[in-house]
Short mmCIF file of C-alpha atoms in Angstrom, two decimals:
data_model
loop_
_atom_site.label_atom_id
_atom_site.label_comp_id
_atom_site.label_asym_id
_atom_site.label_seq_id
_atom_site.Cartn_x
_atom_site.Cartn_y
_atom_site.Cartn_z
CA UNK A 254 -21.66 27.27 11.06
CA UNK A 255 -18.12 27.50 9.76
CA UNK A 256 -18.18 27.29 5.98
CA UNK A 257 -14.46 27.14 5.27
CA UNK A 258 -11.71 26.49 7.75
CA UNK A 259 -8.10 26.47 6.65
CA UNK A 260 -5.44 25.53 9.18
CA UNK A 261 -1.66 25.53 8.90
CA UNK A 262 -1.67 25.35 5.13
CA UNK A 263 1.80 24.96 3.64
CA UNK A 264 2.93 24.87 0.06
CA UNK A 265 6.31 25.15 -1.58
CA UNK A 266 7.12 24.73 -5.22
CA UNK A 267 10.08 22.97 -6.78
CA UNK A 268 13.26 24.87 -6.21
CA UNK A 269 12.30 25.43 -2.56
CA UNK A 270 10.32 28.54 -3.30
CA UNK A 271 7.91 28.76 -0.39
CA UNK A 272 4.47 29.94 -1.50
CA UNK A 273 2.46 29.48 1.70
CA UNK A 274 3.73 29.26 5.29
CA UNK A 275 1.24 28.10 7.88
CA UNK A 276 -1.77 30.00 6.62
CA UNK A 277 -4.91 29.64 8.71
CA UNK A 278 -8.22 31.37 8.18
CA UNK A 279 -11.93 30.87 8.70
CA UNK A 280 -14.92 31.98 6.68
CA UNK A 281 -18.20 31.75 8.52
CA UNK A 282 -20.89 33.61 6.69
CA UNK A 283 -21.64 35.77 3.71
CA UNK A 284 -18.94 38.36 3.30
CA UNK A 285 -16.65 39.72 0.64
CA UNK A 286 -13.02 39.11 1.50
CA UNK A 287 -10.09 40.65 -0.35
CA UNK A 288 -6.74 38.88 -0.49
CA UNK A 289 -4.04 41.56 -0.65
CA UNK A 290 -0.37 41.18 -1.28
CA UNK A 291 2.46 41.69 -3.73
CA UNK A 292 2.95 39.47 -6.74
CA UNK A 293 4.33 36.18 -5.51
CA UNK A 294 2.94 36.63 -2.00
CA UNK A 295 0.85 33.47 -2.36
CA UNK A 296 -2.61 34.91 -3.12
CA UNK A 297 -3.26 32.75 -6.18
CA UNK A 298 -1.68 29.69 -4.59
CA UNK A 299 -3.97 30.04 -1.57
CA UNK A 300 -7.07 30.30 -3.78
CA UNK A 301 -5.98 27.38 -5.95
CA UNK A 302 -5.22 25.20 -2.92
CA UNK A 303 -8.79 25.60 -1.72
CA UNK A 304 -10.19 23.65 -4.67
CA UNK A 305 -6.92 21.73 -5.08
CA UNK A 306 -6.04 22.95 -8.54
CA UNK A 307 -2.75 23.20 -6.68
CA UNK A 308 -1.98 20.44 -4.19
CA UNK A 309 -1.02 21.79 -0.75
CA UNK A 310 1.94 20.14 0.99
CA UNK A 311 0.39 19.98 4.42
CA UNK A 312 -2.32 21.50 6.56
CA UNK A 313 -6.05 21.14 6.54
CA UNK A 314 -8.88 22.62 4.49
CA UNK A 315 -12.42 21.96 5.61
CA UNK A 316 -15.47 22.93 3.60
CA UNK A 317 -18.64 22.50 5.64
CA UNK A 318 -16.66 20.29 8.01
CA UNK A 319 -15.48 17.99 5.20
CA UNK A 320 -11.71 17.60 5.06
CA UNK A 321 -10.71 18.33 1.46
CA UNK A 322 -7.00 17.58 1.46
CA UNK A 323 -7.31 13.79 1.59
CA UNK A 324 -10.29 13.22 -0.72
CA UNK A 325 -10.09 10.72 -3.55
CA UNK A 326 -10.66 11.85 -7.14
CA UNK A 327 -14.41 11.28 -7.20
CA UNK A 328 -15.00 13.02 -3.87
CA UNK A 329 -12.73 15.87 -4.88
CA UNK A 330 -14.76 16.46 -8.04
CA UNK A 331 -17.92 16.69 -5.92
CA UNK A 332 -16.34 19.31 -3.69
CA UNK A 333 -14.95 21.25 -6.66
CA UNK A 334 -18.46 21.42 -8.10
CA UNK A 335 -19.51 23.33 -4.96
CA UNK A 336 -16.88 26.03 -5.41
CA UNK A 337 -17.21 28.50 -8.24
CA UNK A 338 -13.96 29.94 -9.58
CA UNK A 339 -13.49 33.10 -11.61
CA UNK A 340 -10.18 33.76 -13.36
CA UNK A 341 -8.03 36.71 -14.36
CA UNK A 342 -7.88 35.62 -18.01
CA UNK A 343 -11.57 34.55 -17.95
CA UNK A 344 -10.54 31.07 -19.16
CA UNK A 345 -13.51 30.55 -21.43
CA UNK A 346 -13.46 27.97 -24.21
CA UNK A 347 -13.14 30.48 -27.02
CA UNK A 348 -14.60 28.44 -29.85
CA UNK A 349 -17.76 27.60 -27.92
CA UNK A 350 -20.80 29.84 -27.60
CA UNK A 351 -21.58 31.93 -24.55
CA UNK A 352 -24.42 29.56 -23.62
CA UNK A 353 -22.15 26.51 -23.89
CA UNK A 354 -19.58 28.24 -21.71
CA UNK A 355 -22.19 29.08 -19.07
CA UNK A 356 -23.56 25.54 -19.17
CA UNK A 357 -20.04 24.17 -18.67
CA UNK A 358 -20.55 25.15 -15.02
CA UNK A 359 -22.69 22.02 -14.69
CA UNK A 360 -20.05 19.65 -16.09
CA UNK A 361 -19.13 18.41 -12.63
CA UNK A 362 -22.54 16.74 -12.40
CA UNK A 363 -23.21 16.06 -16.10
CA UNK A 364 -22.47 12.75 -17.79
CA UNK A 365 -19.90 12.53 -20.59
CA UNK A 366 -22.60 11.63 -23.10
CA UNK A 367 -24.76 14.64 -22.23
CA UNK A 368 -21.69 16.92 -22.32
CA UNK A 369 -20.56 15.71 -25.76
CA UNK A 370 -24.01 15.79 -27.38
CA UNK A 371 -24.92 19.02 -25.54
CA UNK A 372 -28.05 17.26 -24.26
CA UNK A 373 -28.19 19.37 -21.09
CA UNK A 374 -31.31 19.00 -18.93
CA UNK A 375 -33.92 21.66 -19.89
CA UNK A 376 -33.86 22.94 -16.34
CA UNK A 377 -30.11 23.68 -16.62
CA UNK A 378 -30.60 25.46 -19.94
CA UNK A 379 -33.34 27.57 -18.41
CA UNK A 380 -31.11 28.42 -15.46
CA UNK A 381 -28.20 29.27 -17.78
CA UNK A 382 -30.37 31.68 -19.76
CA UNK A 383 -31.58 33.25 -16.52
CA UNK A 384 -27.99 33.73 -15.37
CA UNK A 385 -27.02 35.26 -18.71
CA UNK A 386 -29.77 37.77 -18.19
CA UNK A 387 -28.68 38.44 -14.60
CA UNK A 388 -25.10 39.21 -15.62
CA UNK A 389 -26.23 41.26 -18.62
CA UNK A 390 -25.19 39.14 -21.60
CA UNK A 391 -28.56 37.77 -22.68
CA UNK A 392 -28.24 39.34 -26.13
CA UNK A 393 -24.95 37.50 -26.70
CA UNK A 394 -25.85 33.91 -25.77
CA UNK A 395 -25.39 32.50 -29.26
CA UNK A 396 -22.17 34.36 -30.02
CA UNK A 397 -18.83 32.65 -29.77
CA UNK A 398 -16.94 33.56 -26.60
CA UNK A 399 -14.02 35.03 -28.56
CA UNK A 400 -16.34 37.57 -30.15
CA UNK A 401 -17.02 39.27 -26.82
CA UNK A 402 -15.20 42.15 -25.15
CA UNK A 403 -13.15 41.57 -22.00
CA UNK A 404 -15.85 42.79 -19.65
CA UNK A 405 -18.47 40.63 -21.32
CA UNK A 406 -16.19 37.61 -21.14
CA UNK A 407 -15.74 38.05 -17.41
CA UNK A 408 -19.52 38.24 -17.09
CA UNK A 409 -19.67 34.86 -18.83
CA UNK A 410 -17.06 33.63 -16.34
CA UNK A 411 -19.27 34.84 -13.48
CA UNK A 412 -22.34 33.14 -14.96
CA UNK A 413 -20.39 29.89 -15.40
CA UNK A 414 -19.31 29.96 -11.75
CA UNK A 415 -22.87 30.68 -10.58
CA UNK A 416 -24.15 27.85 -12.78
CA UNK A 417 -22.43 25.50 -10.32
CA UNK A 418 -24.79 26.66 -7.54
CA UNK A 419 -21.65 27.23 -5.47
CA UNK A 420 -21.43 27.59 -1.72
CA UNK A 421 -18.33 29.73 -2.12
CA UNK A 422 -16.81 31.91 -4.84
CA UNK A 423 -13.05 31.88 -5.40
CA UNK A 424 -11.93 34.76 -7.55
CA UNK A 425 -8.37 35.22 -8.82
CA UNK A 426 -7.51 38.78 -9.91
CA UNK A 427 -10.88 39.32 -11.63
CA UNK A 428 -10.15 42.82 -12.88
CA UNK A 429 -6.48 42.66 -13.89
CA UNK A 430 -7.29 42.06 -17.58
CA UNK A 431 -9.91 44.83 -17.66
CA UNK A 432 -9.78 48.60 -17.75
CA UNK A 433 -10.55 50.33 -14.42
CA UNK A 434 -14.11 51.31 -15.27
CA UNK A 435 -15.16 47.88 -16.55
CA UNK A 436 -13.24 46.30 -13.66
CA UNK A 437 -15.37 48.17 -11.16
CA UNK A 438 -18.57 47.19 -12.97
CA UNK A 439 -17.52 43.55 -12.86
CA UNK A 440 -16.61 43.79 -9.16
CA UNK A 441 -19.98 45.39 -8.38
CA UNK A 442 -21.80 42.63 -10.23
CA UNK A 443 -19.82 39.89 -8.48
CA UNK A 444 -20.49 41.29 -5.03
CA UNK A 445 -24.19 41.70 -5.83
CA UNK A 446 -24.69 38.13 -7.05
CA UNK A 447 -22.73 36.78 -4.07
CA UNK A 448 -24.98 38.70 -1.68
CA UNK A 449 -28.15 37.61 -3.50
CA UNK A 450 -27.14 33.98 -3.06
CA UNK A 451 -25.80 34.52 0.42
CA UNK A 452 -22.40 33.02 -0.43
CA UNK A 453 -18.99 34.33 0.58
CA UNK A 454 -16.66 35.72 -2.04
CA UNK A 455 -12.90 35.49 -1.68
CA UNK A 456 -11.01 37.54 -4.23
CA UNK A 457 -7.34 38.31 -4.75
CA UNK A 458 -6.48 41.77 -5.99
CA UNK A 459 -3.59 44.13 -6.67
CA UNK A 460 -5.60 47.31 -6.56
CA UNK A 461 -5.95 48.51 -2.98
CA UNK A 462 -8.81 50.87 -3.75
CA UNK A 463 -10.84 47.97 -5.14
CA UNK A 464 -10.14 45.99 -1.98
CA UNK A 465 -11.18 48.92 0.19
CA UNK A 466 -14.34 49.70 -1.76
CA UNK A 467 -15.71 46.21 -2.22
CA UNK A 468 -14.61 44.05 0.70
CA UNK A 469 -15.80 43.81 4.27
CA UNK A 470 -12.69 41.98 5.35
CA UNK A 471 -9.09 42.02 4.18
CA UNK A 472 -6.52 39.27 4.44
CA UNK A 473 -2.96 40.44 3.83
CA UNK A 474 -0.32 38.01 2.64
CA UNK A 475 3.41 38.65 2.58
CA UNK A 476 5.81 36.04 1.28
CA UNK A 477 3.31 33.28 1.95
CA UNK A 478 2.48 34.39 5.45
CA UNK A 479 -0.80 35.81 6.67
CA UNK A 480 0.09 39.09 8.35
CA UNK A 481 -3.27 40.83 8.36
CA UNK A 482 -6.85 39.59 8.80
CA UNK A 483 -9.29 42.24 9.93
CA UNK A 484 -12.29 44.26 8.94
CA UNK A 485 -11.65 46.49 5.94
CA UNK A 486 -12.46 49.57 8.02
CA UNK A 487 -9.50 48.87 10.27
CA UNK A 488 -6.98 48.79 7.42
CA UNK A 489 -4.69 51.75 7.96
CA UNK A 490 -1.58 53.02 6.22
CA UNK A 491 0.68 51.26 8.69
CA UNK A 492 -0.76 47.81 8.02
CA UNK A 493 -0.73 48.53 4.29
CA UNK A 494 2.93 49.36 4.48
CA UNK A 495 3.53 46.10 6.30
CA UNK A 496 1.75 44.11 3.59
CA UNK A 497 3.59 45.85 0.81
CA UNK A 498 7.01 46.15 2.45
CA UNK A 499 9.78 44.27 0.69
CA UNK A 500 11.62 41.97 3.06
CA UNK A 501 15.07 43.51 2.50
CA UNK A 502 13.63 46.80 3.69
CA UNK A 503 15.43 49.10 1.28
CA UNK A 504 12.67 49.52 -1.24
CA UNK A 505 9.66 50.79 0.70
CA UNK A 506 6.59 51.58 -1.28
CA UNK A 507 5.32 54.98 -0.29
CA UNK A 508 1.67 55.21 0.63
CA UNK A 509 1.26 57.42 -2.43
CA UNK A 510 2.29 54.73 -4.89
CA UNK A 511 0.32 52.18 -2.93
CA UNK A 512 -2.84 54.19 -3.30
CA UNK B 245 31.84 44.60 -24.48
CA UNK B 246 32.13 47.27 -27.11
CA UNK B 247 35.58 47.65 -28.58
CA UNK B 248 36.34 50.80 -30.48
CA UNK B 249 39.15 50.45 -32.96
CA UNK B 250 40.52 53.37 -34.94
CA UNK B 251 37.27 54.91 -36.07
CA UNK B 252 35.19 51.79 -36.55
CA UNK B 253 33.43 49.37 -34.25
CA UNK B 254 34.10 45.66 -34.53
CA UNK B 255 30.81 44.08 -35.53
CA UNK B 256 30.08 41.68 -32.64
CA UNK B 257 27.86 39.62 -34.97
CA UNK B 258 30.77 38.99 -37.36
CA UNK B 259 33.76 38.27 -35.17
CA UNK B 260 36.79 37.35 -37.26
CA UNK B 261 37.84 34.43 -35.10
CA UNK B 262 34.35 32.96 -35.46
CA UNK B 263 33.55 33.73 -39.06
CA UNK B 264 36.75 32.53 -40.76
CA UNK B 265 36.65 29.00 -39.30
CA UNK B 266 32.94 28.88 -40.10
CA UNK B 267 33.48 29.62 -43.81
CA UNK B 268 36.36 27.16 -43.96
CA UNK B 269 34.02 24.50 -42.53
CA UNK B 270 31.35 25.36 -45.12
CA UNK B 271 33.98 25.00 -47.86
CA UNK B 272 35.13 21.59 -46.63
CA UNK B 273 31.55 20.31 -46.43
CA UNK B 274 30.85 21.52 -49.97
CA UNK B 275 33.95 19.75 -51.35
CA UNK B 276 33.01 16.50 -49.61
CA UNK B 277 29.44 16.61 -50.96
CA UNK B 278 30.62 17.38 -54.51
CA UNK B 279 33.18 14.57 -54.35
CA UNK B 280 30.65 12.03 -53.17
CA UNK B 281 28.13 13.15 -55.77
CA UNK B 282 30.69 12.78 -58.56
CA UNK B 283 31.40 9.27 -57.39
CA UNK B 284 27.69 8.45 -57.31
CA UNK B 285 26.63 9.98 -60.64
CA UNK B 286 29.69 10.11 -62.89
CA UNK B 287 31.20 6.73 -61.94
CA UNK B 288 27.95 5.04 -60.91
CA UNK B 289 26.15 5.41 -64.23
CA UNK B 290 26.59 2.81 -67.00
CA UNK B 291 27.52 5.30 -69.71
CA UNK B 292 28.40 2.58 -72.26
CA UNK B 293 24.93 1.08 -72.20
CA UNK B 294 23.31 4.47 -72.56
CA UNK B 295 22.46 5.08 -76.23
CA UNK B 296 22.77 8.31 -78.18
CA UNK B 297 21.05 11.44 -76.94
CA UNK B 298 18.42 11.07 -79.70
CA UNK B 299 17.51 7.60 -78.60
CA UNK B 300 17.20 8.72 -74.98
CA UNK B 301 14.68 11.37 -75.99
CA UNK B 302 12.88 8.92 -78.24
CA UNK B 303 12.39 6.51 -75.34
CA UNK B 304 11.21 9.32 -73.10
CA UNK B 305 8.67 10.41 -75.71
CA UNK B 306 7.32 6.89 -76.03
CA UNK B 307 5.79 7.54 -72.58
CA UNK B 308 3.58 10.24 -74.11
CA UNK B 309 0.12 9.44 -72.64
CA UNK B 310 -2.18 7.39 -74.80
CA UNK B 311 -5.44 9.15 -73.89
CA UNK B 312 -7.53 6.34 -75.38
CA UNK B 313 -6.35 4.13 -72.55
CA UNK B 314 -7.84 6.39 -69.88
CA UNK B 315 -11.46 5.07 -70.02
CA UNK B 316 -10.05 1.61 -69.28
CA UNK B 317 -8.44 2.80 -66.04
CA UNK B 318 -11.40 4.90 -64.80
CA UNK B 319 -12.40 2.08 -62.47
CA UNK B 320 -8.96 1.60 -60.87
CA UNK B 321 -8.65 5.39 -60.53
CA UNK B 322 -11.90 5.48 -58.58
CA UNK B 323 -10.66 2.54 -56.51
CA UNK B 324 -7.47 4.51 -55.75
CA UNK B 325 -9.51 7.47 -54.53
CA UNK B 326 -11.68 5.25 -52.37
CA UNK B 327 -8.58 3.57 -50.90
CA UNK B 328 -7.20 6.99 -50.00
CA UNK B 329 -10.53 7.94 -48.43
CA UNK B 330 -10.87 4.84 -46.25
CA UNK B 331 -7.18 4.81 -45.34
CA UNK B 332 -7.42 8.42 -44.21
CA UNK B 333 -10.66 7.88 -42.30
CA UNK B 334 -9.19 4.92 -40.45
CA UNK B 335 -6.07 6.91 -39.59
CA UNK B 336 -8.19 9.85 -38.39
CA UNK B 337 -10.21 7.63 -36.07
CA UNK B 338 -7.13 5.85 -34.70
CA UNK B 339 -5.29 9.12 -34.19
CA UNK B 340 -7.81 10.37 -31.61
CA UNK B 341 -6.87 7.89 -28.84
CA UNK B 342 -3.20 7.87 -29.88
CA UNK B 343 -2.86 11.65 -29.73
CA UNK B 344 -4.64 11.62 -26.35
CA UNK B 345 -1.94 9.25 -25.11
CA UNK B 346 0.93 11.11 -26.81
CA UNK B 347 0.12 14.65 -25.64
CA UNK B 348 1.93 15.58 -22.43
CA UNK B 349 -1.06 17.53 -21.17
CA UNK B 350 -3.64 14.75 -21.48
CA UNK B 351 -1.74 11.46 -21.21
CA UNK B 352 -2.77 9.50 -18.11
CA UNK B 353 0.79 8.44 -17.29
CA UNK B 354 4.10 9.89 -18.45
CA UNK B 355 5.80 6.56 -17.71
CA UNK B 356 3.52 4.13 -19.55
CA UNK B 357 0.92 5.68 -21.85
CA UNK B 358 3.03 8.57 -23.14
CA UNK B 359 5.90 6.41 -24.49
CA UNK B 360 3.30 4.04 -25.91
CA UNK B 361 1.61 6.83 -27.85
CA UNK B 362 4.95 8.19 -29.06
CA UNK B 363 6.04 4.68 -30.11
CA UNK B 364 2.97 4.33 -32.36
CA UNK B 365 3.80 7.69 -33.95
CA UNK B 366 7.47 6.89 -34.56
CA UNK B 367 6.68 3.44 -35.96
CA UNK B 368 4.09 4.86 -38.33
CA UNK B 369 6.16 7.78 -39.51
CA UNK B 370 9.40 5.91 -40.02
CA UNK B 371 7.97 3.09 -42.14
CA UNK B 372 7.24 3.56 -45.83
CA UNK B 373 3.75 2.84 -47.13
CA UNK B 374 5.19 0.28 -49.56
CA UNK B 375 6.58 -1.70 -46.64
CA UNK B 376 3.24 -1.61 -44.82
CA UNK B 377 1.55 -2.66 -48.08
CA UNK B 378 3.95 -5.57 -48.60
CA UNK B 379 3.31 -6.79 -45.06
CA UNK B 380 -0.48 -6.57 -45.42
CA UNK B 381 -0.43 -8.18 -48.88
CA UNK B 382 1.44 -11.12 -47.41
CA UNK B 383 -0.95 -11.30 -44.48
CA UNK B 384 -4.27 -10.63 -46.23
CA UNK B 385 -3.65 -11.36 -49.91
CA UNK B 386 -4.01 -9.10 -52.92
CA UNK B 387 -6.60 -6.33 -53.27
CA UNK B 388 -7.49 -2.88 -51.99
CA UNK B 389 -7.95 -3.87 -48.32
CA UNK B 390 -4.22 -4.29 -47.59
CA UNK B 391 -3.71 -0.97 -49.41
CA UNK B 392 -6.24 0.76 -47.19
CA UNK B 393 -4.59 -0.64 -44.07
CA UNK B 394 -1.15 0.40 -45.33
CA UNK B 395 -2.34 3.98 -45.91
CA UNK B 396 -3.98 4.06 -42.48
CA UNK B 397 -0.79 2.85 -40.79
CA UNK B 398 1.27 5.38 -42.71
CA UNK B 399 -0.99 8.40 -41.97
CA UNK B 400 -1.89 7.69 -38.38
CA UNK B 401 1.53 8.87 -37.18
CA UNK B 402 1.30 12.27 -38.84
CA UNK B 403 -2.30 12.74 -37.71
CA UNK B 404 -1.48 11.74 -34.12
CA UNK B 405 1.66 13.88 -33.97
CA UNK B 406 0.02 17.05 -35.24
CA UNK B 407 -3.05 16.47 -33.08
CA UNK B 408 -0.96 15.81 -29.98
CA UNK B 409 0.93 19.05 -30.64
CA UNK B 410 -2.35 20.93 -31.07
CA UNK B 411 -3.59 19.47 -27.79
CA UNK B 412 -0.43 20.62 -26.04
CA UNK B 413 -0.77 24.12 -27.52
CA UNK B 414 -4.33 24.50 -26.21
CA UNK B 415 -5.29 27.32 -23.88
CA UNK B 416 -4.67 25.53 -20.58
CA UNK B 417 -6.67 28.12 -18.64
CA UNK B 418 -9.91 27.03 -20.25
CA UNK B 419 -9.17 23.40 -19.40
CA UNK B 420 -8.40 24.37 -15.84
CA UNK B 421 -11.66 26.30 -15.57
CA UNK B 422 -13.61 23.23 -16.67
CA UNK B 423 -11.57 21.15 -14.22
CA UNK B 424 -12.53 23.53 -11.42
CA UNK B 425 -16.23 22.83 -12.03
CA UNK B 426 -15.54 19.24 -10.94
CA UNK B 427 -15.59 17.76 -14.45
CA UNK B 428 -13.70 14.52 -14.89
CA UNK B 429 -10.79 14.18 -17.30
CA UNK B 430 -12.69 12.87 -20.32
CA UNK B 431 -15.36 15.57 -19.93
CA UNK B 432 -12.58 18.18 -19.74
CA UNK B 433 -11.10 16.71 -22.90
CA UNK B 434 -14.29 16.72 -24.92
CA UNK B 435 -15.55 20.08 -23.70
CA UNK B 436 -12.39 22.16 -23.45
CA UNK B 437 -9.75 20.47 -25.64
CA UNK B 438 -11.75 19.11 -28.58
CA UNK B 439 -13.32 22.45 -29.60
CA UNK B 440 -9.87 24.07 -29.60
CA UNK B 441 -8.20 21.29 -31.59
CA UNK B 442 -10.98 20.41 -34.02
CA UNK B 443 -10.27 22.91 -36.85
CA UNK B 444 -6.57 21.98 -36.94
CA UNK B 445 -7.48 18.30 -36.80
CA UNK B 446 -9.94 18.53 -39.68
CA UNK B 447 -7.52 20.58 -41.78
CA UNK B 448 -4.79 17.96 -41.29
CA UNK B 449 -7.18 15.12 -42.11
CA UNK B 450 -8.01 16.72 -45.45
CA UNK B 451 -4.31 17.32 -46.08
CA UNK B 452 -3.65 13.63 -45.41
CA UNK B 453 -6.40 12.59 -47.81
CA UNK B 454 -4.71 14.66 -50.49
CA UNK B 455 -1.34 12.97 -49.81
CA UNK B 456 -2.95 9.54 -49.56
CA UNK B 457 -4.28 9.80 -53.13
CA UNK B 458 -0.64 10.06 -54.23
CA UNK B 459 0.42 7.19 -52.00
CA UNK B 460 -2.51 5.01 -53.05
CA UNK B 461 -1.49 5.42 -56.69
CA UNK B 462 1.69 3.36 -56.26
CA UNK B 463 0.45 0.71 -53.84
CA UNK B 464 -0.95 -1.36 -56.71
CA UNK B 465 2.62 -2.06 -57.83
CA UNK B 466 2.96 -4.43 -54.90
CA UNK B 467 -0.53 -5.84 -55.35
CA UNK B 468 -2.42 -3.66 -52.89
CA UNK B 469 -5.12 -2.41 -55.27
CA UNK B 470 -5.71 0.71 -57.32
CA UNK B 471 -4.13 2.20 -60.42
CA UNK B 472 -0.56 1.12 -59.56
CA UNK B 473 -1.23 -2.45 -60.67
CA UNK B 474 -2.17 -1.28 -64.18
CA UNK B 475 0.85 0.97 -64.38
CA UNK B 476 3.25 -1.87 -63.60
CA UNK B 477 1.41 -4.23 -65.97
CA UNK B 478 1.72 -1.78 -68.85
CA UNK B 479 5.38 -1.21 -68.03
CA UNK B 480 6.13 -4.91 -68.09
CA UNK B 481 4.34 -5.21 -71.46
CA UNK B 482 6.44 -2.31 -72.83
CA UNK B 483 3.22 -0.33 -73.50
CA UNK B 484 4.92 2.88 -72.46
CA UNK B 485 2.18 5.10 -73.89
CA UNK B 486 -0.40 3.32 -71.72
CA UNK B 487 1.88 3.59 -68.67
CA UNK B 488 2.19 7.29 -69.47
CA UNK B 489 -1.61 7.50 -69.51
CA UNK B 490 -1.70 6.01 -66.00
CA UNK B 491 0.78 8.64 -64.77
CA UNK B 492 -1.16 11.39 -66.52
CA UNK B 493 -4.44 10.26 -64.95
CA UNK B 494 -2.87 10.16 -61.48
CA UNK B 495 -1.47 13.68 -61.95
CA UNK B 496 -4.94 14.94 -62.86
CA UNK B 497 -6.45 13.11 -59.88
CA UNK B 498 -3.87 14.57 -57.49
CA UNK B 499 -4.38 18.09 -58.85
CA UNK B 500 -8.14 17.72 -58.45
CA UNK B 501 -7.65 16.42 -54.91
CA UNK B 502 -5.36 19.29 -54.05
CA UNK B 503 -7.67 21.96 -55.44
CA UNK B 504 -10.69 20.56 -53.61
CA UNK B 505 -8.90 20.01 -50.31
CA UNK B 506 -7.36 23.48 -50.45
CA UNK B 507 -10.80 25.00 -50.93
CA UNK B 508 -12.24 23.12 -47.99
CA UNK B 509 -9.27 23.94 -45.78
CA UNK B 510 -9.38 27.65 -46.56
CA UNK B 511 -13.08 27.67 -45.73
CA UNK B 512 -12.42 25.88 -42.45
CA UNK B 513 -9.70 28.27 -41.39
CA UNK B 514 -11.81 31.28 -42.30
CA UNK B 515 -14.89 29.91 -40.54
#
């Protein structure tokens, strides 16, 4: 069954800056997909259109055959609850504890009263603690989020996304705020938990070696256009150069600087 | 452009053609202010009715606090503090929905609710507490209740404005992350915005309480309860030493309030 089907997605921002031109793609089963492209190529916009944090101009997005682009607010919230998102800047609520941040993954299906009084169902609390253990932060659950290191914070971000019991993980530059070693650890963890749950993981990334090492499929974006969508093993220098070539043509990135 | 002129560089931050007119303008403004002030103070004071310098000082010293009067005003002093407390609490509660409406990041509609929230703030901040007190005294009669309402109306603008600004300065990423879990707007607000804003909010509330003690002290002069009534009574009876005692007691109360609120605020910021 097709999990996610995007067709002819278009988005431009005010000032006529075109972010996405006619992007179509399909995700069918569990796989790790890297979104490659220069800054401003539309990677983040594509990810954010999928859960409509950014409203697309036209085109269609179907999650499990449900058209997302024309949902009303209530229906949209239901769909958002099914998609876990992980952010470059972690986006935790700093003054709350790690456990509260992980539990915030259930807020799409929790009542206002339960959220304010922190009266989460015991089952959710149990699951949150389990997830903290899985991502390796179980000794930190009562600490405030701003007391953690960058790598630990991203682990909290992963646990929060998993708390949603998502059918899909959307990940925006997960390692850009981390040092290379910690970044790789976080990537490894994310791919593991996605495989354990049999859910696809779509992540945008600058670092080509990360894309090569962790993904099974690569989607290349250039100036809002999808110009590459193949298995990672078939990514060669020529296609890389295409993805990273500047339109005017005079400032080619050499394969050396790209790697 | 860098211009080199005979061994020295023209300072681009002090261009002659800019700086000379600027100092001339400063000079003109100073002369105008001095002229107006002379008119106001030198010609506006009734020098003939003013007695000799000795008598002026004598009158001033007749305000020296009569400490024996203080036990008599202990009750009204306590009433003043309570008025400040309830006025502040009311303002704090009202400021939560108003700041929600007046913050660009949370307001439901920039066309309707945002101007509404801002209107409350402007109205509250531009009207003096004495005016609010006069209105409520006319409407509700004498006593501390109109005073409490006047203080609430006066403080709610400051509380809402600072809170709305704190809401706008929040880390938007965290709010977006909560939004992406499918949480609705109010849940986002209470889970992602409130924890970020709360320390600032509480600090400002304590600050307002401190200020409201000062404000509450004069509201009695228009019949809205508290120590102010006794002050104006003693003034009218020419008991200047008792009036001085009222002022002295208020000063002590305000200092106490400031010391305590500073302590609490420092603790909050540290914790």
